[in-house]
PDB file of C-alpha atoms in Angstrom:
ATOM      1  CA  MET A   1      71.670   0.452 -15.007  1.00  0.00           C
ATOM      2  CA  LYS A   2      69.387   3.050 -16.153  1.00  0.00           C
ATOM      3  CA  ARG A   3      66.758   0.646 -16.656  1.00  0.00           C
ATOM      4  CA  ILE A   4      66.827  -0.781 -13.179  1.00  0.00           C
ATOM      5  CA  PHE A   5      66.684   2.300 -11.622  1.00  0.00           C
ATOM      6  CA  THR A   6      63.470   3.276 -13.672  1.00  0.00           C
ATOM      7  CA  THR A   7      61.762  -0.277 -12.465  1.00  0.00           C
ATOM      8  CA  LEU A   8      62.578   0.456  -8.758  1.00  0.00           C
ATOM      9  CA  CYS A   9      61.106   4.199  -9.516  1.00  0.00           C
ATOM     10  CA  VAL A  10      57.931   2.758 -10.884  1.00  0.00           C
ATOM     11  CA  LEU A  11      57.221   0.317  -8.121  1.00  0.00           C
ATOM     12  CA  VAL A  12      57.772   2.967  -5.635  1.00  0.00           C
ATOM     13  CA  PHE A  13      54.834   4.939  -7.253  1.00  0.00           C
ATOM     14  CA  ILE A  14      52.491   1.983  -7.559  1.00  0.00           C
ATOM     15  CA  VAL A  15      52.953   1.128  -3.791  1.00  0.00           C
ATOM     16  CA  MET A  16      52.113   4.881  -2.874  1.00  0.00           C
ATOM     17  CA  ALA A  17      49.165   5.003  -5.514  1.00  0.00           C
ATOM     18  CA  GLY A  18      47.718   1.692  -3.730  1.00  0.00           C
ATOM     19  CA  SER A  19      48.014   3.262  -0.303  1.00  0.00           C
ATOM     20  CA  ALA A  20      46.500   6.684  -1.343  1.00  0.00           C
ATOM     21  CA  THR A  21      43.396   4.849  -3.253  1.00  0.00           C
ATOM     22  CA  ALA A  22      42.785   2.747  -0.093  1.00  0.00           C
ATOM     23  CA  LEU A  23      43.164   5.819   2.417  1.00  0.00           C
ATOM     24  CA  ALA A  24      40.557   7.542  -0.124  1.00  0.00           C
ATOM     25  CA  ALA A  25      38.196   4.564   0.236  1.00  0.00           C
ATOM     26  CA  ASP A  26      38.250   4.329   3.815  1.00  0.00           C
ATOM     27  CA  ALA A  27      37.513   7.937   4.329  1.00  0.00           C
ATOM     28  CA  SER A  28      34.648   7.711   2.069  1.00  0.00           C
ATOM     29  CA  ASN A  29      33.120   5.282   4.125  1.00  0.00           C
ATOM     30  CA  THR A  30      32.925   6.732   7.363  1.00  0.00           C
ATOM     31  CA  GLY A  31      30.459   9.547   6.187  1.00  0.00           C
ATOM     32  CA  GLN A  32      26.727   9.100   6.741  1.00  0.00           C
ATOM     33  CA  SER A  33      24.101   9.044   3.753  1.00  0.00           C
ATOM     34  CA  ALA A  34      21.112  10.775   4.101  1.00  0.00           C
ATOM     35  CA  SER A  35      18.004   8.293   3.077  1.00  0.00           C
ATOM     36  CA  TYR A  36      15.108  10.463   4.126  1.00  0.00           C
ATOM     37  CA  TYR A  37      13.994  14.281   3.419  1.00  0.00           C
ATOM     38  CA  PRO A  38      12.170  16.103   5.491  1.00  0.00           C
ATOM     39  CA  ILE A  39       8.618  17.323   4.452  1.00  0.00           C
ATOM     40  CA  SER A  40       9.065  20.798   6.392  1.00  0.00           C
ATOM     41  CA  VAL A  41      11.978  23.068   7.966  1.00  0.00           C
ATOM     42  CA  GLU A  42      10.894  25.781  10.518  1.00  0.00           C
ATOM     43  CA  GLU A  43      13.342  28.187  11.899  1.00  0.00           C
ATOM     44  CA  TYR A  44      12.555  30.102  14.787  1.00  0.00           C
ATOM     45  CA  THR A  45      13.909  31.573  17.861  1.00  0.00           C
ATOM     46  CA  TYR A  46      13.605  29.964  21.412  1.00  0.00           C
ATOM     47  CA  GLY A  47      13.928  31.315  25.066  1.00  0.00           C
ATOM     48  CA  ASP A  48      15.019  34.654  26.682  1.00  0.00           C
ATOM     49  CA  PHE A  49      18.132  35.201  24.641  1.00  0.00           C
ATOM     50  CA  ASP A  50      16.224  34.305  21.082  1.00  0.00           C
ATOM     51  CA  GLU A  51      18.224  31.327  20.400  1.00  0.00           C
ATOM     52  CA  LEU A  52      17.744  30.364  16.479  1.00  0.00           C
ATOM     53  CA  ARG A  53      16.315  26.876  16.492  1.00  0.00           C
ATOM     54  CA  ILE A  54      15.563  24.760  13.687  1.00  0.00           C
ATOM     55  CA  ASN A  55      12.940  21.852  13.554  1.00  0.00           C
ATOM     56  CA  LYS A  56      13.196  19.278  10.413  1.00  0.00           C
ATOM     57  CA  VAL A  57       9.925  17.125  10.295  1.00  0.00           C
ATOM     58  CA  TYR A  58      10.037  13.668   8.590  1.00  0.00           C
ATOM     59  CA  GLN A  59       7.170  11.376   7.994  1.00  0.00           C
ATOM     60  CA  LEU A  60       8.183   7.818   7.638  1.00  0.00           C
ATOM     61  CA  SER A  61       5.732   4.558   7.679  1.00  0.00           C
ATOM     62  CA  LEU A  62       5.866   1.966   9.972  1.00  0.00           C
ATOM     63  CA  ALA A  63       8.495  -0.341   7.966  1.00  0.00           C
ATOM     64  CA  ASP A  64      10.853   2.383   7.732  1.00  0.00           C
ATOM     65  CA  ASP A  65      14.115   2.825   9.696  1.00  0.00           C
ATOM     66  CA  PRO A  66      14.174   6.155  11.829  1.00  0.00           C
ATOM     67  CA  SER A  67      17.929   5.587  12.251  1.00  0.00           C
ATOM     68  CA  LEU A  68      18.731   6.879   8.853  1.00  0.00           C
ATOM     69  CA  ILE A  69      17.144  10.374   9.504  1.00  0.00           C
ATOM     70  CA  PRO A  70      20.250  12.758   9.239  1.00  0.00           C
ATOM     71  CA  THR A  71      21.200  14.030  12.726  1.00  0.00           C
ATOM     72  CA  GLU A  72      24.708  15.578  12.024  1.00  0.00           C
ATOM     73  CA  ASP A  73      25.673  19.019  12.645  1.00  0.00           C
ATOM     74  CA  PHE A  74      25.444  21.507   9.888  1.00  0.00           C
ATOM     75  CA  VAL A  75      25.926  25.437   9.395  1.00  0.00           C
ATOM     76  CA  ARG A  76      23.559  28.215   8.036  1.00  0.00           C
ATOM     77  CA  ASN A  77      23.876  31.442   7.688  1.00  0.00           C
ATOM     78  CA  GLY A  78      27.283  31.537  10.251  1.00  0.00           C
ATOM     79  CA  ARG A  79      25.549  29.135  12.922  1.00  0.00           C
ATOM     80  CA  ARG A  80      26.362  25.610  13.627  1.00  0.00           C
ATOM     81  CA  TYR A  81      23.301  23.645  14.426  1.00  0.00           C
ATOM     82  CA  TYR A  82      23.473  20.359  16.375  1.00  0.00           C
ATOM     83  CA  LEU A  83      20.898  18.050  17.252  1.00  0.00           C
ATOM     84  CA  LEU A  84      18.921  18.792  20.720  1.00  0.00           C
ATOM     85  CA  ASP A  85      15.979  16.037  20.677  1.00  0.00           C
ATOM     86  CA  MET A  86      14.122  13.786  18.479  1.00  0.00           C
ATOM     87  CA  THR A  87      10.396  13.426  18.931  1.00  0.00           C
ATOM     88  CA  ARG A  88       8.341  10.655  17.715  1.00  0.00           C
ATOM     89  CA  LYS A  89       4.050  10.946  16.890  1.00  0.00           C
ATOM     90  CA  ASP A  90       2.309   8.146  15.937  1.00  0.00           C
ATOM     91  CA  GLU A  91      -0.498   9.787  13.298  1.00  0.00           C
ATOM     92  CA  VAL A  92      -3.404   7.974  14.148  1.00  0.00           C
ATOM     93  CA  GLY A  93      -6.599   8.581  12.229  1.00  0.00           C
ATOM     94  CA  VAL A  94     -10.177   7.373  11.747  1.00  0.00           C
ATOM     95  CA  ASP A  95     -10.864   6.277   8.096  1.00  0.00           C
ATOM     96  CA  ILE A  96     -14.662   6.289   7.504  1.00  0.00           C
ATOM     97  CA  GLN A  97     -16.711   4.090   4.744  1.00  0.00           C
ATOM     98  CA  THR A  98     -20.026   3.774   3.520  1.00  0.00           C
ATOM     99  CA  HIS A  99     -20.558   0.225   3.492  1.00  0.00           C
ATOM    100  CA  THR A 100     -23.626  -2.228   2.585  1.00  0.00           C
ATOM    101  CA  GLU A 101     -24.302  -5.694   3.792  1.00  0.00           C
ATOM    102  CA  THR A 102     -26.590  -7.837   2.040  1.00  0.00           C
ATOM    103  CA  VAL A 103     -28.364 -10.471   4.064  1.00  0.00           C
ATOM    104  CA  THR A 104     -30.774 -13.429   2.768  1.00  0.00           C
ATOM    105  CA  GLN A 105     -32.883 -15.731   4.530  1.00  0.00           C
ATOM    106  CA  ALA A 106     -35.594 -18.055   4.090  1.00  0.00           C
ATOM    107  CA  SER A 107     -39.181 -17.236   4.744  1.00  0.00           C
ATOM    108  CA  ASP A 108     -42.462 -19.396   4.304  1.00  0.00           C
ATOM    109  CA  THR A 109     -44.464 -16.543   3.030  1.00  0.00           C
ATOM    110  CA  ASN A 110     -44.274 -13.720   0.095  1.00  0.00           C
ATOM    111  CA  ASN A 111     -46.150 -11.093   1.868  1.00  0.00           C
ATOM    112  CA  LEU A 112     -43.971  -7.848   2.430  1.00  0.00           C
ATOM    113  CA  GLU A 113     -45.541  -6.661   5.237  1.00  0.00           C
ATOM    114  CA  THR A 114     -45.163  -9.880   7.318  1.00  0.00           C
ATOM    115  CA  ILE A 115     -41.436 -10.252   5.962  1.00  0.00           C
ATOM    116  CA  LEU A 116     -40.539  -6.740   7.235  1.00  0.00           C
ATOM    117  CA  GLN A 117     -41.954  -7.453  10.591  1.00  0.00           C
ATOM    118  CA  ARG A 118     -39.599 -10.330  10.684  1.00  0.00           C
ATOM    119  CA  LEU A 119     -36.309  -8.233   9.314  1.00  0.00           C
ATOM    120  CA  ASP A 120     -33.873  -6.617  12.246  1.00  0.00           C
ATOM    121  CA  ALA A 121     -34.165  -2.984  11.994  1.00  0.00           C
ATOM    122  CA  GLU A 122     -30.296  -2.526  12.349  1.00  0.00           C
ATOM    123  CA  MET A 123     -27.414  -5.129  12.552  1.00  0.00           C
ATOM    124  CA  GLU A 124     -23.662  -4.796  13.894  1.00  0.00           C
ATOM    125  CA  VAL A 125     -21.044  -5.425  11.130  1.00  0.00           C
ATOM    126  CA  THR A 126     -17.036  -6.150  11.306  1.00  0.00           C
ATOM    127  CA  THR A 127     -15.615  -6.391   7.841  1.00  0.00           C
ATOM    128  CA  GLU A 128     -12.790  -8.366   6.579  1.00  0.00           C
ATOM    129  CA  ASP A 129     -10.406  -5.465   6.592  1.00  0.00           C
ATOM    130  CA  GLY A 130     -11.092  -4.246  10.504  1.00  0.00           C
ATOM    131  CA  TYR A 131     -14.009  -1.964   9.600  1.00  0.00           C
ATOM    132  CA  VAL A 132     -16.714  -1.991  12.599  1.00  0.00           C
ATOM    133  CA  GLY A 133     -20.280   0.106  12.655  1.00  0.00           C
ATOM    134  CA  ILE A 134     -24.151  -0.295  13.272  1.00  0.00           C
ATOM    135  CA  LEU A 135     -25.932  -0.691   9.402  1.00  0.00           C
ATOM    136  CA  ARG A 136     -29.708  -0.094   9.096  1.00  0.00           C
ATOM    137  CA  LEU A 137     -32.329  -1.864   6.978  1.00  0.00           C
ATOM    138  CA  ASP A 138     -32.846  -0.179   3.733  1.00  0.00           C
ATOM    139  CA  HIS A 139     -36.671  -0.967   3.465  1.00  0.00           C
ATOM    140  CA  THR A 140     -36.488   0.081  -0.451  1.00  0.00           C
ATOM    141  CA  SER A 141     -34.296  -2.741  -1.317  1.00  0.00           C
ATOM    142  CA  VAL A 142     -36.089  -6.130   0.162  1.00  0.00           C
ATOM    143  CA  GLN A 143     -37.010  -8.584  -2.552  1.00  0.00           C
ATOM    144  CA  VAL A 144     -38.739 -11.899  -2.633  1.00  0.00           C
ATOM    145  CA  THR A 145     -37.587 -14.540  -4.699  1.00  0.00           C
ATOM    146  CA  THR A 146     -39.675 -17.646  -5.107  1.00  0.00           C
ATOM    147  CA  ASP A 147     -37.243 -20.813  -4.533  1.00  0.00           C
ATOM    148  CA  GLY A 148     -39.336 -23.119  -6.849  1.00  0.00           C
ATOM    149  CA  TYR A 149     -42.741 -24.682  -7.650  1.00  0.00           C
ATOM    150  CA  ALA A 150     -44.716 -27.908  -7.077  1.00  0.00           C
ATOM    151  CA  THR A 151     -48.260 -29.612  -8.049  1.00  0.00           C
ATOM    152  CA  LYS A 152     -50.784 -30.738  -5.560  1.00  0.00           C
ATOM    153  CA  THR A 153     -53.956 -32.732  -6.897  1.00  0.00           C
ATOM    154  CA  SER A 154     -56.883 -32.401  -4.728  1.00  0.00           C
ATOM    155  CA  THR A 155     -60.367 -34.641  -4.863  1.00  0.00           C
ATOM    156  CA  LEU A 156     -63.463 -32.985  -5.730  1.00  0.00           C
ATOM    157  CA  SER A 157     -66.889 -34.454  -5.204  1.00  0.00           C
ATOM    158  CA  ALA A 158     -70.400 -33.742  -5.343  1.00  0.00           C
ATOM    159  CA  SER A 159     -74.399 -35.452  -4.945  1.00  0.00           C
ATOM    160  CA  ARG A 160     -77.206 -34.522  -6.678  1.00  0.00           C
ATOM    161  CA  SER A 161     -81.091 -35.750  -5.913  1.00  0.00           C
ATOM    162  CA  TYR A 162     -83.291 -36.792  -8.772  1.00  0.00           C
ATOM    163  CA  PRO A 163     -86.851 -37.481  -7.615  1.00  0.00           C
ATOM    164  CA  ASN A 164     -89.851 -38.937  -9.390  1.00  0.00           C
ATOM    165  CA  LEU A 165     -88.801 -41.277 -11.461  1.00  0.00           C
ATOM    166  CA  SER A 166     -90.600 -43.721 -13.105  1.00  0.00           C
ATOM    167  CA  GLU A 167     -88.103 -46.228 -12.978  1.00  0.00           C
ATOM    168  CA  ALA A 168     -84.602 -47.086 -11.049  1.00  0.00           C
ATOM    169  CA  ASP A 169     -82.933 -46.668 -14.445  1.00  0.00           C
ATOM    170  CA  ILE A 170     -79.362 -45.300 -14.638  1.00  0.00           C
ATOM    171  CA  SER A 171     -79.742 -44.131 -17.847  1.00  0.00           C
ATOM    172  CA  LEU A 172     -81.919 -41.375 -16.399  1.00  0.00           C
ATOM    173  CA  ILE A 173     -79.324 -39.856 -14.395  1.00  0.00           C
ATOM    174  CA  PRO A 174     -76.749 -37.182 -16.006  1.00  0.00           C
ATOM    175  CA  LYS A 175     -73.116 -38.907 -16.278  1.00  0.00           C
ATOM    176  CA  SER A 176     -71.653 -35.661 -15.527  1.00  0.00           C
ATOM    177  CA  ILE A 177     -72.264 -32.035 -13.937  1.00  0.00           C
ATOM    178  CA  GLU A 178     -70.370 -28.689 -13.618  1.00  0.00           C
ATOM    179  CA  ASP A 179     -69.706 -27.945  -9.877  1.00  0.00           C
ATOM    180  CA  LYS A 180     -67.740 -24.536  -9.092  1.00  0.00           C
ATOM    181  CA  GLY A 181     -66.418 -24.259 -12.687  1.00  0.00           C
ATOM    182  CA  LYS A 182     -65.042 -27.893 -12.559  1.00  0.00           C
ATOM    183  CA  THR A 183     -66.579 -31.245 -14.263  1.00  0.00           C
ATOM    184  CA  LEU A 184     -67.352 -33.845 -12.364  1.00  0.00           C
ATOM    185  CA  THR A 185     -68.405 -37.173 -13.539  1.00  0.00           C
ATOM    186  CA  LEU A 186     -70.885 -39.787 -12.264  1.00  0.00           C
ATOM    187  CA  GLY A 187     -69.380 -41.780  -9.902  1.00  0.00           C
ATOM    188  CA  ASP A 188     -72.391 -43.900  -7.564  1.00  0.00           C
ATOM    189  CA  VAL A 189     -76.119 -43.827  -7.464  1.00  0.00           C
ATOM    190  CA  LYS A 190     -78.403 -44.952  -4.647  1.00  0.00           C
ATOM    191  CA  TRP A 191     -81.760 -45.421  -5.024  1.00  0.00           C
ATOM    192  CA  SER A 192     -85.196 -44.906  -2.802  1.00  0.00           C
ATOM    193  CA  GLU A 193     -88.699 -46.060  -3.482  1.00  0.00           C
ATOM    194  CA  SER A 194     -91.915 -44.274  -2.353  1.00  0.00           C
ATOM    195  CA  MET A 195     -95.763 -44.944  -3.033  1.00  0.00           C
ATOM    196  CA  ASP A 196     -98.081 -42.601  -4.382  1.00  0.00           C
ATOM    197  CA  VAL A 197    -101.031 -42.528  -6.464  1.00  0.00           C
ATOM    198  CA  ASP A 198    -102.133 -41.137  -9.933  1.00  0.00           C
ATOM    199  CA  GLY A 199    -104.759 -39.014 -10.776  1.00  0.00           C
ATOM    200  CA  GLU A 200    -107.180 -41.822 -11.028  1.00  0.00           C
ATOM    201  CA  GLY A 201    -106.352 -42.940  -7.467  1.00  0.00           C
ATOM    202  CA  ASN A 202    -103.904 -46.007  -8.725  1.00  0.00           C
ATOM    203  CA  PRO A 203    -101.170 -46.579  -6.708  1.00  0.00           C
ATOM    204  CA  VAL A 204     -97.678 -45.888  -8.168  1.00  0.00           C
ATOM    205  CA  THR A 205     -94.291 -46.111  -7.372  1.00  0.00           C
ATOM    206  CA  ARG A 206     -91.556 -43.345  -7.348  1.00  0.00           C
ATOM    207  CA  HIS A 207     -88.204 -43.677  -7.600  1.00  0.00           C
ATOM    208  CA  THR A 208     -85.518 -41.328  -6.215  1.00  0.00           C
ATOM    209  CA  ALA A 209     -82.137 -41.166  -7.327  1.00  0.00           C
ATOM    210  CA  THR A 210     -78.971 -40.211  -5.323  1.00  0.00           C
ATOM    211  CA  ALA A 211     -76.074 -39.652  -7.491  1.00  0.00           C
ATOM    212  CA  SER A 212     -72.623 -38.768  -6.383  1.00  0.00           C
ATOM    213  CA  TYR A 213     -70.103 -37.186  -8.931  1.00  0.00           C
ATOM    214  CA  THR A 214     -66.525 -36.862  -8.420  1.00  0.00           C
ATOM    215  CA  GLY A 215     -63.784 -35.096  -9.920  1.00  0.00           C
ATOM    216  CA  THR A 216     -59.857 -34.061  -9.436  1.00  0.00           C
ATOM    217  CA  THR A 217     -58.202 -30.794  -9.609  1.00  0.00           C
ATOM    218  CA  SER A 218     -54.172 -29.386  -9.690  1.00  0.00           C
ATOM    219  CA  SER A 219     -52.815 -26.511  -8.194  1.00  0.00           C
ATOM    220  CA  ARG A 220     -49.460 -25.122  -8.643  1.00  0.00           C
ATOM    221  CA  TYR A 221     -47.741 -24.006  -5.435  1.00  0.00           C
ATOM    222  CA  ALA A 222     -44.371 -21.987  -4.189  1.00  0.00           C
ATOM    223  CA  THR A 223     -42.169 -24.694  -2.131  1.00  0.00           C
ATOM    224  CA  GLY A 224     -40.535 -21.938  -0.496  1.00  0.00           C
ATOM    225  CA  TYR A 225     -39.194 -17.980  -0.875  1.00  0.00           C
ATOM    226  CA  THR A 226     -35.983 -16.361  -0.101  1.00  0.00           C
ATOM    227  CA  VAL A 227     -35.770 -12.775   1.199  1.00  0.00           C
ATOM    228  CA  SER A 228     -32.830 -10.422   0.437  1.00  0.00           C
ATOM    229  CA  ALA A 229     -32.181  -7.160   2.101  1.00  0.00           C
ATOM    230  CA  ASN A 230     -29.474  -4.448   2.422  1.00  0.00           C
ATOM    231  CA  TYR A 231     -28.210  -3.074   5.658  1.00  0.00           C
ATOM    232  CA  THR A 232     -26.501   0.359   4.922  1.00  0.00           C
ATOM    233  CA  GLY A 233     -24.573   2.729   7.194  1.00  0.00           C
ATOM    234  CA  GLU A 234     -21.025   4.077   7.815  1.00  0.00           C
ATOM    235  CA  VAL A 235     -18.240   1.892   8.989  1.00  0.00           C
ATOM    236  CA  SER A 236     -14.759   2.953  10.524  1.00  0.00           C
ATOM    237  CA  LYS A 237     -11.242   1.896  11.460  1.00  0.00           C
ATOM    238  CA  ALA A 238      -8.562   3.609  13.483  1.00  0.00           C
ATOM    239  CA  ASN A 239      -5.126   3.468  11.518  1.00  0.00           C
ATOM    240  CA  CYS A 240      -1.572   4.268  12.214  1.00  0.00           C
ATOM    241  CA  ALA A 241       0.391   4.067   8.902  1.00  0.00           C
ATOM    242  CA  VAL A 242       2.486   7.345   9.304  1.00  0.00           C
ATOM    243  CA  VAL A 243       4.705   8.105  11.985  1.00  0.00           C
ATOM    244  CA  THR A 244       6.119  11.565  12.286  1.00  0.00           C
ATOM    245  CA  TYR A 245       9.665  12.323  13.669  1.00  0.00           C
ATOM    246  CA  THR A 246      10.840  16.044  14.411  1.00  0.00           C
ATOM    247  CA  ALA A 247      14.577  16.502  14.823  1.00  0.00           C
ATOM    248  CA  ILE A 248      15.335  19.790  16.882  1.00  0.00           C
ATOM    249  CA  PHE A 249      18.317  21.360  16.385  1.00  0.00           C
ATOM    250  CA  GLY A 250      19.973  23.984  18.493  1.00  0.00           C
ATOM    251  CA  SER A 251      22.565  26.823  17.395  1.00  0.00           C
ATOM    252  CA  GLU A 252      25.721  28.768  18.606  1.00  0.00           C
ATOM    253  CA  LYS A 253      27.958  30.899  16.394  1.00  0.00           C
ATOM    254  CA  ALA A 254      30.279  29.207  13.960  1.00  0.00           C
ATOM    255  CA  PRO A 255      33.745  29.503  14.683  1.00  0.00           C
ATOM    256  CA  GLU A 256      35.202  32.023  12.640  1.00  0.00           C
ATOM    257  CA  GLU A 257      37.981  30.969   9.796  1.00  0.00           C
ATOM    258  CA  SER A 258      41.731  31.878  10.526  1.00  0.00           C
ATOM    259  CA  LYS A 259      42.152  35.208   9.077  1.00  0.00           C
ATOM    260  CA  ALA A 260      44.829  35.488   5.886  1.00  0.00           C
ATOM    261  CA  PRO A 261      48.316  37.057   6.827  1.00  0.00           C
ATOM    262  CA  GLY A 262      48.506  41.120   6.097  1.00  0.00           C
ATOM    263  CA  GLY A 263      44.952  41.694   7.389  1.00  0.00           C
ATOM    264  CA  ASP A 264      43.745  45.384   8.869  1.00  0.00           C
ATOM    265  CA  ASP A 265      42.971  43.585  12.259  1.00  0.00           C
ATOM    266  CA  THR A 266      46.101  44.591  14.782  1.00  0.00           C
ATOM    267  CA  HIS A 267      46.273  45.060  18.143  1.00  0.00           C
ATOM    268  CA  ASP A 268      48.475  46.946  20.516  1.00  0.00           C
ATOM    269  CA  PRO A 269      51.393  45.179  22.358  1.00  0.00           C
ATOM    270  CA  ALA A 270      51.148  44.271  26.099  1.00  0.00           C
ATOM    271  CA  PRO A 271      52.920  46.109  28.651  1.00  0.00           C
ATOM    272  CA  GLY A 272      56.694  45.274  28.649  1.00  0.00           C
ATOM    273  CA  GLN A 273      56.779  43.921  25.227  1.00  0.00           C
ATOM    274  CA  THR A 274      57.871  45.342  21.896  1.00  0.00           C
ATOM    275  CA  GLU A 275      56.025  44.230  18.558  1.00  0.00           C
ATOM    276  CA  ALA A 276      57.875  43.593  15.674  1.00  0.00           C
ATOM    277  CA  PRO A 277      56.932  45.968  12.464  1.00  0.00           C
ATOM    278  CA  GLY A 278      54.567  44.298  10.286  1.00  0.00           C
ATOM    279  CA  SER A 279      54.148  41.853  12.451  1.00  0.00           C
ATOM    280  CA  THR A 280      49.846  41.170  13.204  1.00  0.00           C
ATOM    281  CA  GLU A 281      48.081  39.241  15.640  1.00  0.00           C
ATOM    282  CA  ALA A 282      47.432  35.587  15.640  1.00  0.00           C
ATOM    283  CA  PRO A 283      43.725  35.156  15.150  1.00  0.00           C
ATOM    284  CA  ASP A 284      41.701  33.578  17.825  1.00  0.00           C
ATOM    285  CA  THR A 285      40.792  30.460  16.435  1.00  0.00           C
ATOM    286  CA  THR A 286      43.094  28.449  13.998  1.00  0.00           C
ATOM    287  CA  LYS A 287      41.981  25.652  11.603  1.00  0.00           C
ATOM    288  CA  GLU A 288      42.644  22.201  12.848  1.00  0.00           C
ATOM    289  CA  PRO A 289      45.948  20.361  11.688  1.00  0.00           C
ATOM    290  CA  VAL A 290      45.603  18.062   8.544  1.00  0.00           C
ATOM    291  CA  ASP A 291      45.760  14.906   9.628  1.00  0.00           C
ATOM    292  CA  LEU A 292      48.575  13.064   7.810  1.00  0.00           C
ATOM    293  CA  SER A 293      49.008   9.965   9.746  1.00  0.00           C
ATOM    294  CA  GLY A 294      47.464   8.147   7.078  1.00  0.00           C
ATOM    295  CA  LEU A 295      49.837   8.814   4.620  1.00  0.00           C
ATOM    296  CA  LYS A 296      52.939   7.663   6.670  1.00  0.00           C
ATOM    297  CA  ARG A 297      52.980   4.108   5.879  1.00  0.00           C
ATOM    298  CA  PRO A 298      52.867   4.564   1.890  1.00  0.00           C
ATOM    299  CA  VAL A 299      55.729   7.066   2.397  1.00  0.00           C
ATOM    300  CA  MET A 300      57.807   4.786   4.488  1.00  0.00           C
ATOM    301  CA  ILE A 301      57.289   1.809   2.284  1.00  0.00           C
ATOM    302  CA  GLY A 302      58.225   3.514  -0.709  1.00  0.00           C
ATOM    303  CA  VAL A 303      61.589   5.030   0.833  1.00  0.00           C
ATOM    304  CA  VAL A 304      62.396   1.485   1.712  1.00  0.00           C
ATOM    305  CA  VAL A 305      62.048   0.268  -1.673  1.00  0.00           C
ATOM    306  CA  LEU A 306      63.740   3.052  -2.820  1.00  0.00           C
ATOM    307  CA  ALA A 307      66.696   2.433  -0.425  1.00  0.00           C
ATOM    308  CA  LEU A 308      66.915  -1.325  -1.266  1.00  0.00           C
ATOM    309  CA  GLY A 309      66.938  -0.607  -4.831  1.00  0.00           C
ATOM    310  CA  ALA A 310      69.637   2.019  -4.708  1.00  0.00           C
ATOM    311  CA  GLY A 311      71.620  -0.511  -2.352  1.00  0.00           C
ATOM    312  CA  GLY A 312      71.217  -3.182  -4.849  1.00  0.00           C
ATOM    313  CA  VAL A 313      72.294  -0.985  -7.872  1.00  0.00           C
ATOM    314  CA  PHE A 314      75.240  -0.123  -5.874  1.00  0.00           C
ATOM    315  CA  ALA A 315      76.413  -3.594  -4.893  1.00  0.00           C
ATOM    316  CA  PHE A 316      75.779  -4.227  -8.908  1.00  0.00           C
ATOM    317  CA  LYS A 317      78.447  -1.856  -9.500  1.00  0.00           C
ATOM    318  CA  LYS A 318      81.088  -2.786  -7.464  1.00  0.00           C
ATOM    319  CA  TYR A 319      80.679  -6.222  -8.476  1.00  0.00           C
ATOM    320  CA  ARG A 320      81.158  -5.281 -12.446  1.00  0.00           C
ATOM    321  CA  GLU A 321      84.257  -2.914 -11.355  1.00  0.00           C
ATOM    322  CA  ARG A 322      85.679  -6.284  -9.454  1.00  0.00           C
ATOM    323  CA  ARG A 323      85.295  -8.365 -12.835  1.00  0.00           C
TER     324      ARG A 323
END
């Protein structure tokens, strides 16, 4: 019999403990957790009556959720603070950086003076990450490189005249000559005759040779040029990476705590009324009654289980007595 009664009591305890645990879990879920902390807290007075206020400043990124900013009432130095307003300000700033842009272009000459006349003095630029600005040519950065080389061959020619030759004999003609530092070889000879007399008056035939000499020369030349120049200056970009929220809290005097019995504060009874000796005045403010509604269900369940168990024990006892 004792074993059965003990078992019933254990069941009642388990039911009531489970219900209390569930109530505690429900109560904990109702609280709001603060995810952000203020970067500054300012306490000041406002208005003609010097109302105490507090501003809490938060800085969030664009990806942050402002609804997680704590806005619950709080008590400080005997005053209750409550949210009056919430302001938002986008911190728009301009980021300035030094930027260099290198420009390359083809050229048919390597003459630096001509190249500088062809280059623009300044240029507008927009970078890949959104910076814009005007850059100016850095004259000291201009460089010219040769794209490549090729060889060109040219034909050279020259002529020589050789008069008063006794015979039209090609062996009397030089086979090569030097012309402007180049060696030319004999290519063709043309002859002409003229009559003359010698010292004794006898007629003599004189020959004149006109010789043509030819040759070749090779020269190496650049096929083209590439000009590179740097343009340097400051570029800027407006950004909004931070949002500033300011929570403005007004205040009022916090409600006083209930005074303990037997305190020193007393008051005179109203006319026509008497006050019992030793009685004290009830304080103006009272504590809120404790809400025990959540405990009704587990208590009722425990009572029902205990009553059913007691009835079962009583019925079992009667059954044994009859036997």
